[in-house]
Coordinates of C-alpha atoms and ligand atoms in Angstrom, one line a residue:
X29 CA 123.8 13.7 48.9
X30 CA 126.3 14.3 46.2
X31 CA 127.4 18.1 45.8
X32 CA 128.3 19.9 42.5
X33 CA 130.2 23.3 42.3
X34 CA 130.7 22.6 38.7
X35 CA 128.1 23.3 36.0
X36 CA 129.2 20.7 33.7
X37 CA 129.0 18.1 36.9
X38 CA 125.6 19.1 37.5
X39 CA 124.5 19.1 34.2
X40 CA 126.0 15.3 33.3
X41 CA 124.5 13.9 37.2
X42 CA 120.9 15.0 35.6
X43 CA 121.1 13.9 32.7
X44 CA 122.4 10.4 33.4
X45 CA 119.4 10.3 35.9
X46 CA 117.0 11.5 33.2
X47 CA 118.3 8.7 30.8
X48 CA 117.6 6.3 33.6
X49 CA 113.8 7.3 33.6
X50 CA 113.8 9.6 36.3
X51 CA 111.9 12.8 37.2
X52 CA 114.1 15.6 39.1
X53 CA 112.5 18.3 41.1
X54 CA 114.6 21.8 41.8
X55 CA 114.3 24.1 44.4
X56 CA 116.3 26.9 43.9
X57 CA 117.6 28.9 46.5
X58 CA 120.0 31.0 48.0
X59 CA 120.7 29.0 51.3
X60 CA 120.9 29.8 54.9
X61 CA 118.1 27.6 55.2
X62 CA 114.6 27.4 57.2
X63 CA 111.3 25.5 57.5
X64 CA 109.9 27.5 54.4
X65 CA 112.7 26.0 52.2
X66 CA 112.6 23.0 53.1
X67 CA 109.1 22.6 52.8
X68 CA 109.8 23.5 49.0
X69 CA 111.9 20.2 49.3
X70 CA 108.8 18.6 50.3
X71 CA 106.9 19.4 47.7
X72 CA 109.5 18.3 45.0
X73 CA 109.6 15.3 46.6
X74 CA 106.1 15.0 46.4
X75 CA 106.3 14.7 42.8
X76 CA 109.5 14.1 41.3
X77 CA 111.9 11.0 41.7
X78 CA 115.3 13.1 42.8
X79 CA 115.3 16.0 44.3
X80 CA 118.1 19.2 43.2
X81 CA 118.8 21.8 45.4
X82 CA 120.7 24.8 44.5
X83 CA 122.3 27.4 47.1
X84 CA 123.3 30.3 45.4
X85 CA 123.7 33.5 46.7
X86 CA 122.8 35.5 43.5
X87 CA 124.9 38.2 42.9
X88 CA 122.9 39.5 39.8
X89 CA 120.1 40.4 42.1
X90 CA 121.3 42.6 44.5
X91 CA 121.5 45.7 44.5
X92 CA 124.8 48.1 44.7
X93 CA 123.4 49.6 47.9
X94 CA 122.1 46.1 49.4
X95 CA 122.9 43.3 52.0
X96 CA 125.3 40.6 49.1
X97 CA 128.4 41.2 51.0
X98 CA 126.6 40.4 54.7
X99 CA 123.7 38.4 53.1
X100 CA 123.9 34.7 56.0
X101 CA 126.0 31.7 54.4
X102 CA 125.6 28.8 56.4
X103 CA 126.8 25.9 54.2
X104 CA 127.5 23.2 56.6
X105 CA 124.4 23.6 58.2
X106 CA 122.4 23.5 55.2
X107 CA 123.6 20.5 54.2
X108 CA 122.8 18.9 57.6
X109 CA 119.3 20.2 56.9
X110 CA 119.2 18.5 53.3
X111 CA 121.1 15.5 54.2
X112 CA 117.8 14.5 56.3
X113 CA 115.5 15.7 54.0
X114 CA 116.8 12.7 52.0
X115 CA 118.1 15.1 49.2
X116 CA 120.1 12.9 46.1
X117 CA 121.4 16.3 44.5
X118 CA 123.0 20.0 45.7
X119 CA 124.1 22.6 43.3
X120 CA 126.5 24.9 45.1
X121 CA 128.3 26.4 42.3
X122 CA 130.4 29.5 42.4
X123 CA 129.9 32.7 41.3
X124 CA 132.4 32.3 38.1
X125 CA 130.9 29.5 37.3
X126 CA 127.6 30.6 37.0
X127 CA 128.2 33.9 35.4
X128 CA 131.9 33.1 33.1
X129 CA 133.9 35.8 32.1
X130 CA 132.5 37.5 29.6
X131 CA 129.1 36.9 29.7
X132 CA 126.5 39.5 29.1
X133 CA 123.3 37.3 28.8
X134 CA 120.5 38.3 30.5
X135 CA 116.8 37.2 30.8
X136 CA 114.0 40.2 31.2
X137 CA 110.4 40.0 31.7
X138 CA 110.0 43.0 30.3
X139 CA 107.1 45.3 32.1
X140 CA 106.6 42.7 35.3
X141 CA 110.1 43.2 36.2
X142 CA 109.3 46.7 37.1
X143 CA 106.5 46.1 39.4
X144 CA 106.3 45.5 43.7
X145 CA 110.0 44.9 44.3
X146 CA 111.4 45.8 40.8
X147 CA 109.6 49.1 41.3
X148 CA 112.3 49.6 44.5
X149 CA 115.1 47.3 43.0
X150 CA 115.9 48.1 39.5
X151 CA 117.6 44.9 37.9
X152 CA 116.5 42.8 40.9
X153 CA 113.9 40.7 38.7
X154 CA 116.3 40.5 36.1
X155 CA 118.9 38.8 38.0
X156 CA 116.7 36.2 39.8
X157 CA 115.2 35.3 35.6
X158 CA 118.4 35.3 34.5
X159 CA 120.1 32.9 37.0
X160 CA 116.5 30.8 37.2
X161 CA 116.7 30.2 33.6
X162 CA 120.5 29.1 33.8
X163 CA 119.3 26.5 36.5
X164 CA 116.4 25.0 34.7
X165 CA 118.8 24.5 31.7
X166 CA 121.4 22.7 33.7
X167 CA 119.3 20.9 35.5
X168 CA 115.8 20.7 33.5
X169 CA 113.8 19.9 35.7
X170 CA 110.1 18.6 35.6
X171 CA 109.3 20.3 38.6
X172 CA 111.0 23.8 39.9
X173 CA 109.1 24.8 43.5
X174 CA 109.0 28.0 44.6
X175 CA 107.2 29.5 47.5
X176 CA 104.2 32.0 47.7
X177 CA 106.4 34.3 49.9
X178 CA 107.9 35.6 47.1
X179 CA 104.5 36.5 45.0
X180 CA 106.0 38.7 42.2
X181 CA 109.0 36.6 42.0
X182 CA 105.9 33.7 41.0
X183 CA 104.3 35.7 38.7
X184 CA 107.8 37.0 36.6
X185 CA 108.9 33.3 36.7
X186 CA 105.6 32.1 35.4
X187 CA 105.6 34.7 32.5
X188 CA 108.9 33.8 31.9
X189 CA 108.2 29.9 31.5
X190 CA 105.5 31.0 29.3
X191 CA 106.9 33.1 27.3
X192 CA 110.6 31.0 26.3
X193 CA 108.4 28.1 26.0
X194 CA 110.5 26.3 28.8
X195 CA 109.5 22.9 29.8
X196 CA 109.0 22.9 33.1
X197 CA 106.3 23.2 35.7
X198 CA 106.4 25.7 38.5
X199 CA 105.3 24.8 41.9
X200 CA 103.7 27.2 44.2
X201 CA 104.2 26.6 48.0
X202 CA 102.3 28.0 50.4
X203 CA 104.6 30.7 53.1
X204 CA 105.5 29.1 56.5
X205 CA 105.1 31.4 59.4
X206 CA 106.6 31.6 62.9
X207 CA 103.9 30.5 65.2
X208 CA 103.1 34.0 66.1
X209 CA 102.9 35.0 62.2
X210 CA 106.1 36.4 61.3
X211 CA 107.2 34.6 57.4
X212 CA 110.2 33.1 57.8
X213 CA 112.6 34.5 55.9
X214 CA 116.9 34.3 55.8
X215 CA 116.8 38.0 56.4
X216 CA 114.8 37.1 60.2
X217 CA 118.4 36.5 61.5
X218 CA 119.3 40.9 60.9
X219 CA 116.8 42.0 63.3
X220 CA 117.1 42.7 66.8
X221 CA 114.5 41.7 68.9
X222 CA 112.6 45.1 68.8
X223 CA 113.0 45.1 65.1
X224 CA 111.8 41.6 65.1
X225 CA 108.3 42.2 67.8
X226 CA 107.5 45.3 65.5
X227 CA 107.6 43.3 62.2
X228 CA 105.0 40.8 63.2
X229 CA 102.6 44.0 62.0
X230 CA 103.0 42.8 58.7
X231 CA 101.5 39.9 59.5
X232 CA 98.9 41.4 61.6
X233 CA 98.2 43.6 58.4
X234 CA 97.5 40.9 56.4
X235 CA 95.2 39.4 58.9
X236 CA 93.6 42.2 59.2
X237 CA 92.8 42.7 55.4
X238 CA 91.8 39.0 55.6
X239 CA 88.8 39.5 58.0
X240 CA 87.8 42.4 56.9
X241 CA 87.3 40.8 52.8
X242 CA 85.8 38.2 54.6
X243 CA 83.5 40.4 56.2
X244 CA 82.4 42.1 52.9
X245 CA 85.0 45.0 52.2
X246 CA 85.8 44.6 48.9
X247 CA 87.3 48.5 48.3
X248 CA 91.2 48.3 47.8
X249 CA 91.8 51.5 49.0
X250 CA 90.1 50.9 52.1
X251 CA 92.2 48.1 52.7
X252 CA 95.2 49.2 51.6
X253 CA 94.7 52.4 54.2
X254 CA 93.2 49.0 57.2
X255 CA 97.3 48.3 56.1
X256 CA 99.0 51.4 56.5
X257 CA 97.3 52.1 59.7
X258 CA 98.5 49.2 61.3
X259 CA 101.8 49.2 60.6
X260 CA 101.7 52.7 61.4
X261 CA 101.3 51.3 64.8
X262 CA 104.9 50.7 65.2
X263 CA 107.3 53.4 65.2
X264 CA 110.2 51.5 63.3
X265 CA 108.7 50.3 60.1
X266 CA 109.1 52.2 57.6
X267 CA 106.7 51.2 54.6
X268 CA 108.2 50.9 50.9
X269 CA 105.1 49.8 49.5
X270 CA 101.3 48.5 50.6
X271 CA 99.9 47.0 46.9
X272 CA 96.7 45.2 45.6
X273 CA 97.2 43.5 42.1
X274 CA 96.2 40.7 39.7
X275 CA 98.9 37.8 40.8
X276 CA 99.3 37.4 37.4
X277 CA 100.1 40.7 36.2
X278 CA 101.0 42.4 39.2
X279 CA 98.5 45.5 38.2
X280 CA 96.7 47.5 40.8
X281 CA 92.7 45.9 40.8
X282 CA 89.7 48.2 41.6
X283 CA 88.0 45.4 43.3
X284 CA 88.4 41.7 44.5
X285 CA 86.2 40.1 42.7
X286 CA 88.4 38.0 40.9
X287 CA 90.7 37.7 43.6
X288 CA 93.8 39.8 44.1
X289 CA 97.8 39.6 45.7
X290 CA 97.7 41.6 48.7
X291 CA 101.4 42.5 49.1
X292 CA 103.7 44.7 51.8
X293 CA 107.2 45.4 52.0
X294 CA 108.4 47.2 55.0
X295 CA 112.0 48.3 56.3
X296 CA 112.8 47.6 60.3
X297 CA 116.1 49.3 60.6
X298 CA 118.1 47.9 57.8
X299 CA 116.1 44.8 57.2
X300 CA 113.4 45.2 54.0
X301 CA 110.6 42.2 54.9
X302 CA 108.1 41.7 52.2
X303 CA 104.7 39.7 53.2
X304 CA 101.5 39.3 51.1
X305 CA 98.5 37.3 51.1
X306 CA 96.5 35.6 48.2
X307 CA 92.8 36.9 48.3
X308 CA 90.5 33.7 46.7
X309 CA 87.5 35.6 44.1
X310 CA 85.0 36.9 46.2
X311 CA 81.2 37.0 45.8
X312 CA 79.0 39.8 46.2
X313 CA 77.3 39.9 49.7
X314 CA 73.9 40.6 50.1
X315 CA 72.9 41.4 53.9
X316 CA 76.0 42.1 56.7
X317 CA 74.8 38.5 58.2
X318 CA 76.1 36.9 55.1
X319 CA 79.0 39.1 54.5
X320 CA 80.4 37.9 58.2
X321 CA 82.3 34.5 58.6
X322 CA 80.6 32.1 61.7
X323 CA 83.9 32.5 63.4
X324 CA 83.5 36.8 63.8
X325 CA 79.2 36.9 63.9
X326 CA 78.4 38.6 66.0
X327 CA 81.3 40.1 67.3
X328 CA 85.2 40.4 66.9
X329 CA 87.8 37.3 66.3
X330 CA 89.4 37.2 69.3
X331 CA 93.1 37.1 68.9
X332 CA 93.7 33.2 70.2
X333 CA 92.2 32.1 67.2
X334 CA 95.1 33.5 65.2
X335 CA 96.6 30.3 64.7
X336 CA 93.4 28.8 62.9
X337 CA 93.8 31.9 60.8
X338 CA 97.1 31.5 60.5
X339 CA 96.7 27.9 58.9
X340 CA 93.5 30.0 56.9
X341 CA 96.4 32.2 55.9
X342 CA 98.9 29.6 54.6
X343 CA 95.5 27.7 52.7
X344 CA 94.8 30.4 50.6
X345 CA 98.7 31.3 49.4
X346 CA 98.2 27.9 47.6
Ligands
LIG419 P1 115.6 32.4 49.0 O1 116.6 31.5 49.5 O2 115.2 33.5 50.0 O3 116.0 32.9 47.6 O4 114.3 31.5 48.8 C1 114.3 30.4 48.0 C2 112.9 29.9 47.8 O5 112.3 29.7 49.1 C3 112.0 30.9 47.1 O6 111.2 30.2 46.2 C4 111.3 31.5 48.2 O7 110.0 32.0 47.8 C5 111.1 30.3 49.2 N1 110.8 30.8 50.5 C6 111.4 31.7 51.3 N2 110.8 31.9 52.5 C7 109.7 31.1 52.4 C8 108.6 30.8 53.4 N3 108.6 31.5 54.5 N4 107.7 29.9 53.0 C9 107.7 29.3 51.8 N5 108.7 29.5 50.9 C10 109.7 30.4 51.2

């Protein structure tokens, strides 16, 4: 695996490969590396000649207030991890690099940048556009993969391909979960193990919401309450916000018809986790028989079948 820290490095590696007839995937991230990212790496695989990796530990989208300063670097052993993934390319460039003195550039999706996260971190979305769209120019890509974890991050970046024109295509992944639910995430690492057994209500949230559309409750409030009274359950979360939009434009729907992002974020001490699940469009039930799945008529899913709903989970965030 060759690694860059130099823009103009990068840059002159991708294109020489281009010239040679080659596709690159990139998978952008910001290291401290798990099973979700590296799943990513998977998928660019899947469809592109060389893969580009980038660790970056954005400093555009944090926060004053949040975790940059303590936010997990572990560079050797993300290289380990990338080095058997077979990756050809790693962009680890520094912050100067990235951002020279001076510059004042940024990329806005105006209006989508304010929704779900950007509601709770002004500027956020505008740093992770800004520092995507410096990537995909260095690198230009033919495929950029990002996972479903992140749903509004998805949606901004799509608008934003859309709407500069860029030529690239954006890959959705599906989220990979702990076996007992929990999305993995770099952020896992700041809980304690309390913190960490009361988050899994996210998940069980989402499941929840899961079986019930399945079972014919279409009504986003009610669900959105099915939610909120779950995690209620456990005395350390602290909700920041419970949401059910279009994935595309990240407005609230009034029903599921067409589908809808089901999406939580959720504070366990001083770790924010963000979850969500990808409703597919659902038809109009005629008799309670039909509205219930075989696996839940006539009664309730027992909880050993969570990891069959589990996979069911990760299916429908494609
Ligand atoms: P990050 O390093 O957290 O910025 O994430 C880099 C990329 O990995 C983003 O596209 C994330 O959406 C994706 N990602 C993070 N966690 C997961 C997960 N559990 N499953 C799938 N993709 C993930």
């Amino acid at each position: 695996m060759q690694i860059f820290r130099q823009v103009a490095a990068m840059r002159q590696a991708c294109r020489e490969l281009q010239q040679k007839g080659k596709t690159v995937g990139l998978v952008p991230t910001m290291g401290a590396l798990h099973e979700g990212h590296l799943s990513l790496v998977r998928a660019a695989r899947a469809r592109c000649d060389v893969v580009a990796v980038s660790i970056f530990v954005n400093p555009l989208q944090f926060g004053p207030k949040e975790d940059f300063a303590r936010y997990p670097r572990t560079f050797e052993q993300d290289c380990r991890m990338l080095v058997s993934e077979g990756v050809e390319l790693l962009f680890a460039p520094t912050a100067e690099q990235m951002y020279p003195a001076g510059a004042t550039t940024v990329v806005e999706v105006e209006g989508l940048s304010e929704k779900l996260d950007g509601k709770l971190r002004p500027g956020h979305f505008r740093g992770v556009t800004t520092v995507v769209a410096k990537l995909l120019e260095i690198v230009r890509p033919a495929f950029a993969c990002f996972g479903q974890k992140d749903a509004a991050q998805l949606a901004v970046l799509r608008k934003m391909v859309r709407d500069l024109n860029m030529d690239v295509e954006l890959v959705a992944c599906p989220t990979i979960r702990e076996a007992d639910g929990l999305a993995l995430s770099s952020r896992n690492v700041y809980l304690s193990a309390e913190e960490r057994r009361q988050a899994l209500c996210l998940s069980r949230a989402l499941l929840r919401v899961q079986r019930l559309a399945e079972a014919g409750e279409h009504n986003p409030d009610h669900l959105m309450d099915a939610i909120r009274q779950t995690i209620a359950t456990e005395a350390a979360a602290r909700i920041d916000y419970v949401e059910i939009v279009d994935p595309d434009t990240l407005d609230a729907v009034s029903d599921l018809k067409s589908g809808a992002l089901v999406a939580v974020a959720c504070t366990f001490g001083k770790t924010r986790l963000i979850d969500n699940l990808l409703l597919p469009p659902m038809k109009a039930c005629f008799t309670p028989a039909e509205a219930q799945p075989p696996a839940t008529r006539p009664g309730r899913v027992p909880d050993a079948v969570w990891h069959q709903d589990a996979r069911r989970l990760t299916r429908w965030t494609q």
